[in-house]
C-alpha positions as a Python dict, from the first residue, in 0.01 Angstrom:
ca = {
    (1, 'M'): (0, 0, 0),
    (2, 'N'): (71, -121, 347),
    (3, 'K'): (352, -356, 445),
    (4, 'E'): (135, -665, 455),
    (5, 'D'): (6, -605, 103),
    (6, 'E'): (363, -570, -25),
    (7, 'M'): (464, -910, 117),
    (8, 'K'): (167, -1077, -56),
    (9, 'E'): (262, -927, -392),
    (10, 'V'): (617, -1060, -363),
    (11, 'E'): (492, -1409, -287),
    (12, 'L'): (258, -1397, -589),
    (13, 'N'): (545, -1294, -819),
    (14, 'E'): (755, -1583, -701),
    (15, 'M'): (469, -1824, -757),
    (16, 'D'): (420, -1689, -1109),
    (17, 'Q'): (786, -1756, -1190),
    (18, 'E'): (765, -2115, -1066),
    (19, 'K'): (463, -2171, -1293),
    (20, 'Q'): (644, -2058, -1604),
    (21, 'P'): (723, -2338, -1858),
    (22, 'M'): (1077, -2494, -1882),
    (23, 'T'): (1161, -2348, -2216),
    (24, 'G'): (1534, -2314, -2154),
    (25, 'E'): (1511, -1941, -2179),
    (26, 'T'): (1453, -1668, -1931),
    (27, 'P'): (1161, -1439, -1972),
    (28, 'T'): (1384, -1206, -2153),
    (29, 'G'): (1504, -1490, -2381),
    (30, 'T'): (1866, -1447, -2288),
    (31, 'E'): (1928, -1698, -2006),
    (32, 'K'): (1882, -2074, -1985),
    (33, 'N'): (1636, -2219, -1736),
    (34, 'G'): (1796, -2306, -1400),
    (35, 'S'): (2113, -2108, -1466),
    (36, 'V'): (2215, -1847, -1216),
    (37, 'K'): (2485, -1605, -1307),
    (38, 'V'): (2683, -1514, -998),
    (39, 'K'): (2968, -1269, -1002),
    (40, 'V'): (3253, -1380, -775),
    (41, 'P'): (3521, -1132, -701),
    (42, 'E'): (3867, -1240, -823),
    (43, 'D'): (4114, -1365, -563),
    (44, 'T'): (4369, -1112, -475),
    (45, 'E'): (4727, -1259, -492),
    (46, 'V'): (4894, -1264, -151),
    (47, 'K'): (5265, -1193, -163),
    (48, 'F'): (5498, -1303, 119),
    (49, 'T'): (5722, -1016, 205),
    (50, 'G'): (5897, -1171, 506),
    (51, 'L'): (6015, -986, 807),
    (52, 'S'): (6172, -652, 778),
    (53, 'K'): (6526, -591, 899),
    (54, 'E'): (6399, -432, 1217),
    (55, 'E'): (6167, -727, 1284),
    (56, 'L'): (6450, -978, 1221),
    (57, 'M'): (6679, -797, 1457),
    (58, 'K'): (6413, -807, 1723),
    (59, 'V'): (6363, -1185, 1678),
    (60, 'A'): (6736, -1264, 1652),
    (61, 'G'): (6805, -1090, 1974),
    (62, 'T'): (6567, -1301, 2175),
    (63, 'A'): (6715, -1542, 2429),
    (64, 'G'): (6580, -1854, 2253),
    (65, 'W'): (6746, -1782, 1919),
    (66, 'V'): (7075, -1685, 2083),
    (67, 'R'): (7090, -2017, 2266),
    (68, 'T'): (7003, -2206, 1946),
    (69, 'R'): (7281, -2039, 1749),
    (70, 'W'): (7537, -2113, 2018),
    (71, 'A'): (7426, -2476, 2039),
    (72, 'L'): (7465, -2522, 1660),
    (73, 'L'): (7808, -2356, 1662),
    (74, 'V'): (7930, -2578, 1945),
    (75, 'L'): (7799, -2890, 1768),
    (76, 'F'): (7980, -2792, 1445),
    (77, 'W'): (8316, -2750, 1614),
    (78, 'L'): (8275, -3066, 1821),
    (79, 'G'): (8205, -3260, 1501),
    (80, 'W'): (8504, -3106, 1324),
    (81, 'V'): (8739, -3180, 1616),
    (82, 'G'): (8602, -3534, 1636),
    (83, 'M'): (8672, -3601, 1269),
    (84, 'L'): (9023, -3457, 1303),
    (85, 'A'): (9093, -3673, 1607),
    (86, 'G'): (8963, -3980, 1424),
    (87, 'A'): (9187, -3912, 1125),
    (88, 'I'): (9489, -3872, 1353),
    (89, 'V'): (9412, -4200, 1531),
    (90, 'I'): (9381, -4383, 1198),
    (91, 'I'): (9712, -4243, 1077),
    (92, 'V'): (9892, -4324, 1402),
    (93, 'Q'): (9756, -4677, 1425),
    (94, 'A'): (9805, -4762, 1056),
    (95, 'P'): (10115, -4976, 990),
    (96, 'R'): (10397, -4765, 852),
    (97, 'C'): (10558, -4856, 522),
    (98, 'K'): (10922, -4949, 541),
    (99, 'P'): (11158, -4712, 365),
    (100, 'I'): (11278, -4861, 37),
    (101, 'P'): (11654, -4921, 45),
    (102, 'E'): (11879, -4740, -198),
    (103, 'M'): (11867, -4923, -528),
    (104, 'H'): (12095, -4896, -828),
    (105, 'W'): (12048, -5005, -1186),
    (106, 'W'): (12219, -5342, -1128),
    (107, 'N'): (11962, -5424, -855),
    (108, 'E'): (11661, -5382, -1084),
    (109, 'G'): (11695, -5692, -1301),
    (110, 'P'): (11933, -5950, -1448),
    (111, 'L'): (12278, -5886, -1589),
    (112, 'Y'): (12391, -6062, -1905),
    (113, 'Q'): (12756, -6157, -1933),
    (114, 'I'): (12912, -6196, -2279),
    (115, 'S'): (13259, -6327, -2204),
    (116, 'N'): (13329, -6459, -2553),
    (117, 'L'): (13222, -6213, -2820),
    (118, 'D'): (13322, -6454, -3096),
    (119, 'A'): (13081, -6717, -2963),
    (120, 'F'): (12800, -6465, -2917),
    (121, 'S'): (12834, -6285, -3248),
    (122, 'K'): (13052, -6307, -3555),
    (123, 'N'): (13062, -5927, -3576),
    (124, 'G'): (13217, -5853, -3236),
    (125, 'L'): (13098, -5529, -3073),
    (126, 'K'): (12887, -5443, -3375),
    (127, 'G'): (12713, -5779, -3348),
    (128, 'V'): (12633, -5715, -2981),
    (129, 'E'): (12472, -5386, -3079),
    (130, 'E'): (12260, -5569, -3333),
    (131, 'K'): (12124, -5796, -3057),
    (132, 'L'): (12020, -5523, -2814),
    (133, 'D'): (11653, -5560, -2905),
    (134, 'Y'): (11671, -5929, -2818),
    (135, 'L'): (11838, -5853, -2485),
    (136, 'N'): (11582, -5584, -2412),
    (137, 'Q'): (11306, -5842, -2453),
    (138, 'M'): (11477, -6049, -2181),
    (139, 'K'): (11442, -5748, -1944),
    (140, 'V'): (11821, -5733, -1915),
    (141, 'K'): (11938, -5430, -1715),
    (142, 'G'): (12308, -5450, -1793),
    (143, 'L'): (12570, -5619, -2011),
    (144, 'V'): (12901, -5742, -1870),
    (145, 'L'): (13118, -5725, -2179),
    (146, 'G'): (13448, -5891, -2257),
    (147, 'P'): (13733, -5868, -2177),
    (148, 'V'): (13802, -5701, -2511),
    (149, 'H'): (14131, -5522, -2441),
    (150, 'S'): (14467, -5604, -2600),
    (151, 'V'): (14703, -5844, -2422),
    (152, 'Q'): (14928, -6137, -2498),
    (153, 'A'): (14887, -6443, -2281),
    (154, 'D'): (15094, -6426, -1960),
    (155, 'Q'): (15288, -6118, -2074),
    (156, 'S'): (15210, -5821, -1851),
    (157, 'S'): (15437, -5595, -2054),
    (158, 'A'): (15201, -5630, -2353),
    (159, 'L'): (14893, -5535, -2150),
    (160, 'E'): (14696, -5241, -2294),
    (161, 'L'): (14381, -5196, -2089),
    (162, 'T'): (14274, -4881, -2273),
    (163, 'S'): (14304, -5036, -2619),
    (164, 'I'): (14041, -5263, -2778),
    (165, 'N'): (14161, -5577, -2950),
    (166, 'P'): (14091, -5532, -3323),
    (167, 'D'): (13951, -5887, -3334),
    (168, 'F'): (13652, -5758, -3136),
    (169, 'G'): (13607, -5417, -3295),
    (170, 'S'): (13709, -5059, -3237),
    (171, 'E'): (13657, -4787, -2979),
    (172, 'S'): (13411, -4612, -3210),
    (173, 'E'): (13203, -4931, -3225),
    (174, 'L'): (13205, -4948, -2846),
    (175, 'T'): (13090, -4585, -2831),
    (176, 'S'): (12806, -4665, -3072),
    (177, 'L'): (12710, -4966, -2859),
    (178, 'L'): (12708, -4751, -2545),
    (179, 'D'): (12486, -4486, -2702),
    (180, 'R'): (12226, -4729, -2832),
    (181, 'A'): (12227, -4944, -2516),
    (182, 'H'): (12171, -4639, -2297),
    (183, 'R'): (11876, -4535, -2511),
    (184, 'K'): (11721, -4874, -2437),
    (185, 'G'): (11791, -4853, -2064),
    (186, 'I'): (12073, -5110, -2071),
    (187, 'S'): (12398, -5033, -1891),
    (188, 'I'): (12739, -5154, -2011),
    (189, 'V'): (13003, -5299, -1777),
    (190, 'L'): (13350, -5361, -1916),
    (191, 'D'): (13549, -5661, -1795),
    (192, 'L'): (13907, -5547, -1737),
    (193, 'T'): (14048, -5873, -1603),
    (194, 'P'): (14410, -5825, -1723),
    (195, 'N'): (14538, -6169, -1826),
    (196, 'Y'): (14215, -6321, -1958),
    (197, 'R'): (14404, -6517, -2223),
    (198, 'G'): (14658, -6663, -1982),
    (199, 'V'): (14680, -6890, -1680),
    (200, 'S'): (14659, -6637, -1396),
    (201, 'S'): (14409, -6352, -1417),
    (202, 'W'): (14662, -6114, -1259),
    (203, 'F'): (14991, -6252, -1395),
    (204, 'N'): (15052, -6398, -1047),
    (205, 'N'): (15126, -6041, -934),
    (206, 'A'): (14823, -5815, -913),
    (207, 'A'): (15023, -5525, -772),
    (208, 'S'): (15234, -5508, -1089),
    (209, 'V'): (14936, -5404, -1302),
    (210, 'A'): (14749, -5198, -1042),
    (211, 'E'): (14852, -4860, -1186),
    (212, 'K'): (14748, -4962, -1537),
    (213, 'L'): (14415, -5076, -1396),
    (214, 'K'): (14356, -4743, -1220),
    (215, 'K'): (14422, -4545, -1538),
    (216, 'A'): (14200, -4777, -1742),
    (217, 'C'): (13910, -4743, -1495),
    (218, 'V'): (13924, -4365, -1518),
    (219, 'Y'): (13959, -4376, -1897),
    (220, 'W'): (13661, -4602, -1967),
    (221, 'L'): (13433, -4446, -1707),
    (222, 'N'): (13494, -4110, -1871),
    (223, 'K'): (13399, -4269, -2205),
    (224, 'G'): (13054, -4354, -2067),
    (225, 'V'): (13102, -4711, -1946),
    (226, 'D'): (12872, -4779, -1649),
    (227, 'G'): (13097, -5012, -1453),
    (228, 'I'): (13409, -5228, -1437),
    (229, 'F'): (13416, -5603, -1375),
    (230, 'L'): (13720, -5791, -1238),
    (231, 'S'): (13766, -6168, -1212),
    (232, 'D'): (13946, -6314, -908),
    (233, 'L'): (13871, -5993, -725),
    (234, 'N'): (14033, -6123, -407),
    (235, 'D'): (14379, -6104, -572),
    (236, 'I'): (14369, -5730, -643),
    (237, 'A'): (14162, -5643, -333),
    (238, 'N'): (14451, -5755, -110),
    (239, 'T'): (14703, -5514, -263),
    (240, 'Y'): (14802, -5168, -141),
    (241, 'A'): (14650, -5014, -455),
    (242, 'W'): (14297, -5135, -391),
    (243, 'P'): (14171, -4841, -178),
    (244, 'S'): (14268, -4595, -453),
    (245, 'I'): (14101, -4812, -720),
    (246, 'Q'): (13787, -4846, -515),
    (247, 'G'): (13794, -4475, -445),
    (248, 'I'): (13760, -4397, -817),
    (249, 'F'): (13405, -4533, -808),
    (250, 'N'): (13316, -4346, -491),
    (251, 'K'): (13408, -4019, -662),
    (252, 'T'): (13194, -4072, -968),
    (253, 'E'): (12894, -3843, -980),
    (254, 'G'): (12568, -3843, -1165),
    (255, 'T'): (12302, -4100, -1242),
    (256, 'P'): (12331, -4388, -1287),
    (257, 'K'): (12608, -4467, -1040),
    (258, 'K'): (12921, -4629, -1175),
    (259, 'A'): (12966, -4984, -1042),
    (260, 'L'): (13268, -5186, -936),
    (261, 'M'): (13191, -5556, -977),
    (262, 'G'): (13381, -5877, -960),
    (263, 'T'): (13390, -6245, -880),
    (264, 'A'): (13600, -6443, -633),
    (265, 'S'): (13717, -6801, -657),
    (266, 'S'): (13855, -7066, -422),
    (267, 'L'): (13735, -6886, -110),
    (268, 'S'): (13575, -7032, 199),
    (269, 'V'): (13240, -6909, 327),
    (270, 'D'): (13412, -6687, 586),
    (271, 'E'): (13661, -6552, 332),
    (272, 'T'): (13384, -6464, 87),
    (273, 'S'): (13190, -6286, 359),
    (274, 'L'): (13504, -6099, 468),
    (275, 'L'): (13578, -5991, 109),
    (276, 'L'): (13229, -5845, 80),
    (277, 'N'): (13270, -5654, 405),
    (278, 'Q'): (13618, -5515, 344),
    (279, 'S'): (13648, -5461, -31),
    (280, 'G'): (13363, -5210, -69),
    (281, 'V'): (13275, -5373, -401),
    (282, 'D'): (12931, -5283, -537),
    (283, 'L'): (12851, -5636, -654),
    (284, 'L'): (13027, -5963, -576),
    (285, 'L'): (12929, -6246, -809),
    (286, 'T'): (12910, -6595, -659),
    (287, 'R'): (12885, -6878, -909),
    (288, 'L'): (12677, -7184, -824),
    (289, 'P'): (12795, -7521, -958),
    (290, 'Y'): (12590, -7634, -1254),
    (291, 'P'): (12469, -7887, -1352),
    (292, 'S'): (12589, -8101, -1061),
    (293, 'G'): (12373, -7927, -800),
    (294, 'L'): (12460, -7738, -485),
    (295, 'S'): (12683, -7904, -229),
    (296, 'G'): (12644, -7865, 146),
    (297, 'R'): (12912, -7594, 138),
    (298, 'Q'): (12727, -7405, -134),
    (299, 'V'): (12400, -7417, 59),
    (300, 'T'): (12580, -7282, 367),
    (301, 'L'): (12740, -7010, 156),
    (302, 'V'): (12404, -6908, 11),
    (303, 'Q'): (12244, -6890, 354),
    (304, 'R'): (12534, -6698, 511),
    (305, 'L'): (12554, -6440, 235),
    (306, 'C'): (12178, -6393, 211),
    (307, 'S'): (12135, -6358, 587),
    (308, 'G'): (12440, -6148, 665),
    (309, 'H'): (12479, -5903, 375),
    (310, 'Q'): (12274, -5647, 188),
    (311, 'E'): (12112, -5797, -118),
    (312, 'T'): (12221, -5496, -323),
    (313, 'S'): (12581, -5624, -318),
    (314, 'L'): (12506, -5991, -391),
    (315, 'G'): (12525, -6145, -738),
    (316, 'W'): (12452, -6504, -840),
    (317, 'G'): (12557, -6686, -1155),
    (318, 'L'): (12613, -7035, -1294),
    (319, 'G'): (12945, -7217, -1300),
    (320, 'Q'): (13151, -7260, -1614),
    (321, 'T'): (13004, -7604, -1689),
    (322, 'A'): (12654, -7472, -1758),
    (323, 'G'): (12459, -7689, -1997),
    (324, 'S'): (12739, -7934, -2067),
    (325, 'Q'): (12622, -8253, -1898),
    (326, 'V'): (12246, -8257, -1870),
    (327, 'S'): (11932, -8174, -2061),
    (328, 'R'): (11785, -7826, -2072),
    (329, 'T'): (11523, -7894, -1805),
    (330, 'P'): (11756, -7834, -1505),
    (331, 'V'): (11844, -7494, -1650),
    (332, 'K'): (11494, -7381, -1552),
    (333, 'L'): (11564, -7498, -1198),
    (334, 'Y'): (11868, -7272, -1175),
    (335, 'Q'): (11695, -6985, -1346),
    (336, 'T'): (11421, -7001, -1081),
    (337, 'L'): (11675, -7013, -799),
    (338, 'L'): (11887, -6724, -928),
    (339, 'F'): (11587, -6498, -981),
    (340, 'A'): (11448, -6577, -634),
    (341, 'L'): (11769, -6533, -430),
    (342, 'P'): (11841, -6192, -275),
    (343, 'G'): (12064, -5994, -508),
    (344, 'T'): (12126, -5975, -880),
    (345, 'P'): (12106, -6277, -1115),
    (346, 'V'): (12394, -6280, -1364),
    (347, 'F'): (12350, -6506, -1666),
    (348, 'G'): (12604, -6601, -1925),
    (349, 'A'): (12525, -6584, -2296),
    (350, 'G'): (12304, -6880, -2378),
    (351, 'D'): (12187, -6950, -2022),
    (352, 'E'): (11845, -6810, -2112),
    (353, 'L'): (11820, -7081, -2380),
    (354, 'G'): (11981, -7369, -2192),
    (355, 'L'): (12252, -7416, -2454),
    (356, 'K'): (12471, -7723, -2434),
    (357, 'A'): (12848, -7710, -2477),
    (358, 'G'): (12944, -7646, -2838),
    (359, 'E'): (12604, -7507, -2940),
    (360, 'A'): (12598, -7164, -3099),
    (361, 'M'): (12354, -6891, -3007),
    (362, 'W'): (12204, -6819, -3347),
    (363, 'E'): (12259, -7142, -3539),
    (364, 'D'): (11974, -7309, -3721),
    (365, 'V'): (11840, -7613, -3533),
    (366, 'N'): (11567, -7868, -3590),
    (367, 'T'): (11208, -7805, -3487),
    (368, 'T'): (11230, -7998, -3160),
    (369, 'A'): (11542, -7816, -3045),
    (370, 'E'): (11390, -7481, -3143),
    (371, 'E'): (11076, -7554, -2943),
    (372, 'E'): (11286, -7648, -2640),
    (373, 'R'): (11489, -7329, -2665),
    (374, 'T'): (11174, -7120, -2701),
    (375, 'A'): (11019, -7282, -2393),
    (376, 'V'): (11329, -7215, -2181),
    (377, 'R'): (11356, -6856, -2309),
    (378, 'N'): (10990, -6787, -2232),
    (379, 'F'): (11037, -6928, -1884),
    (380, 'F'): (11334, -6694, -1837),
    (381, 'K'): (11128, -6395, -1955),
    (382, 'T'): (10848, -6481, -1712),
    (383, 'L'): (11088, -6493, -1417),
    (384, 'S'): (11262, -6174, -1526),
    (385, 'D'): (10929, -5995, -1547),
    (386, 'I'): (10823, -6112, -1199),
    (387, 'K'): (11160, -6013, -1051),
    (388, 'G'): (11137, -5662, -1194),
    (389, 'K'): (10787, -5597, -1057),
    (390, 'E'): (10785, -5751, -709),
    (391, 'R'): (10942, -5565, -417),
    (392, 'S'): (10981, -5880, -211),
    (393, 'L'): (11208, -6027, -480),
    (394, 'L'): (11392, -5701, -550),
    (395, 'H'): (11488, -5610, -194),
    (396, 'G'): (11292, -5832, 44),
    (397, 'E'): (11418, -6014, 351),
    (398, 'Y'): (11550, -6370, 324),
    (399, 'V'): (11397, -6626, 564),
    (400, 'N'): (11523, -6984, 551),
    (401, 'L'): (11250, -7249, 571),
    (402, 'H'): (11418, -7574, 476),
    (403, 'N'): (11755, -7705, 366),
    (404, 'S'): (11911, -8043, 304),
    (405, 'P'): (12201, -8171, 92),
    (406, 'T'): (11969, -8181, -209),
    (407, 'S'): (11698, -7922, -145),
    (408, 'L'): (11634, -7569, -29),
    (409, 'A'): (11331, -7355, 52),
    (410, 'F'): (11312, -6993, 166),
    (411, 'L'): (11082, -6693, 191),
    (412, 'R'): (11122, -6345, 47),
    (413, 'L'): (10927, -6081, 243),
    (414, 'W'): (10894, -5707, 214),
    (415, 'D'): (10665, -5499, 434),
    (416, 'Q'): (10303, -5545, 315),
    (417, 'S'): (10393, -5659, -37),
    (418, 'E'): (10317, -5997, -192),
    (419, 'R'): (10524, -6273, -29),
    (420, 'F'): (10726, -6526, -230),
    (421, 'L'): (10828, -6880, -142),
    (422, 'M'): (11099, -7058, -339),
    (423, 'A'): (11149, -7435, -319),
    (424, 'V'): (11402, -7634, -520),
    (425, 'N'): (11501, -8000, -528),
    (426, 'W'): (11813, -8085, -729),
    (427, 'G'): (11826, -8442, -597),
    (428, 'N'): (11732, -8762, -776),
    (429, 'D'): (11436, -8843, -549),
    (430, 'S'): (11110, -8669, -474),
    (431, 'I'): (11087, -8495, -138),
    (432, 'S'): (10822, -8369, 102),
    (433, 'M'): (10910, -8041, 272),
    (434, 'T'): (10763, -7953, 611),
    (435, 'L'): (10748, -7575, 607),
    (436, 'T'): (10671, -7376, 922),
    (437, 'N'): (10664, -7002, 974),
    (438, 'D'): (10419, -6763, 1139),
    (439, 'D'): (10385, -6576, 811),
    (440, 'L'): (10283, -6881, 607),
    (441, 'P'): (9918, -6932, 505),
    (442, 'A'): (9757, -7269, 443),
    (443, 'E'): (9814, -7247, 68),
    (444, 'A'): (9989, -7034, -195),
    (445, 'R'): (9959, -6965, -567),
    (446, 'V'): (10205, -7107, -821),
    (447, 'R'): (10378, -6827, -1013),
    (448, 'A'): (10647, -7025, -1198),
    (449, 'T'): (10727, -7396, -1202),
    (450, 'T'): (10942, -7652, -1377),
    (451, 'D'): (10676, -7920, -1312),
    (452, 'I'): (10373, -7795, -1504),
    (453, 'E'): (10194, -8132, -1480),
    (454, 'K'): (10175, -8146, -1098),
    (455, 'L'): (10212, -7775, -1018),
    (456, 'A'): (10026, -7580, -1283),
    (457, 'V'): (10076, -7204, -1297),
    (458, 'D'): (9811, -7011, -1099),
    (459, 'S'): (9696, -7325, -918),
    (460, 'K'): (9679, -7339, -537),
    (461, 'V'): (9927, -7553, -341),
    (462, 'K'): (9899, -7657, 23),
    (463, 'L'): (10210, -7562, 220),
    (464, 'E'): (10187, -7796, 519),
    (465, 'K'): (10358, -8073, 323),
    (466, 'L'): (10504, -7939, 0),
    (467, 'E'): (10572, -8221, -245),
    (468, 'L'): (10846, -8161, -501),
    (469, 'G'): (10967, -8403, -764),
    (470, 'S'): (11325, -8480, -861),
    (471, 'K'): (11513, -8190, -1020),
    (472, 'Q'): (11216, -7958, -989),
    (473, 'A'): (11164, -7604, -864),
    (474, 'V'): (10860, -7389, -789),
    (475, 'L'): (10806, -7022, -709),
    (476, 'L'): (10494, -6954, -501),
    (477, 'S'): (10333, -6634, -377),
    (478, 'Y'): (10068, -6529, -128),
    (479, 'P'): (9935, -6192, -9),
    (480, 'F'): (10040, -6007, 304),
    (481, 'P'): (9851, -6179, 589),
    (482, 'G'): (9805, -5852, 780),
}
């Protein structure tokens, strides 16, 4: 068969297949019509093996990659140096915090003076111990106790500064009081004013009892007492024995520091300032006349002491007539002032309640009187809490804003801490204070007030013209303007 005949036969076979019926089976009966079985070879998986070490070394050594690596390295170090320089600039330009002055326990909150143990408690020293929880609630940092030593009025020969008068208790009871008070964070100061039952605190001759005083200071400090208090301090401070007495407290070691405290009377502004400078006393208590209000001399004294002396050595208390002539409301005024002034507020027993003369601390009273006492006590607790938390009130600068014969306003500032503005009007008429200072904002927030109707707590008050009613006080605050 030639080639041409073969081609014809193939064509005829193809035509015969096209003419076959669509039965769904192949001529062999095993395949469906129109189906073509094609065998496709399976894909072979391609694995990436990367460059070999020799190939990498060849590529890495090329000029392009060398330049790229150097560029990235330079960029990294430039970025690191830039961040370091930025951090240094921020640190240098940031305002530095002022170093906090040295503070002692008597600078951290109010002191509570119990001069008459019989009036405070029927159980003497034991009764004081029973009231420590109450005093702790008032945020009291120290008790000024007594005098409790043995002495006969105006008889220096009968003076026994190291012996406790049995009417008040025993030395063992004092030791128990010390132990429990210390556990609660309350320090105990013992009043060793020699002739507390007589006319003259120092028997009209302070030098005659100086040696007894020195021995008593050493004795009681060794027993764990945290400080000694002396009335009419100017009398003993002018004797030859004073440097050796004062030196006893400089030699005491440990924490907390032992304190030498006292009060002075009948001194001019200059004499009081001089006593503070020369005596080396740790705390000098100045009593403000109450309830009559501050005189022009008292305002000058306050401003001179606050502006010219460290607040750590200043103490403020109320005069002996506290609560005897007026209602309890003015007590809040003085509480606000004492807590806001630079230094340590020193309150007598009952000042936190606004007791009137002749009223007892723990006597049962009617509902109205009890509510009034509770309100005054809560106000005291609020101020004590603010004082203990705010640096501006603890050791801030004093800036006078306004003063008149019947009113006073000042700022307390410390570094970048919250600022405080105190304004008080003990006069009989309302006043409008014009307050100017670069630090003052347009308005401030009320933190404590005696006039809750017009100056509600947490409300905002405009400072351009501060209105204050008669016998009212307000403590305001505002943030650091920086």
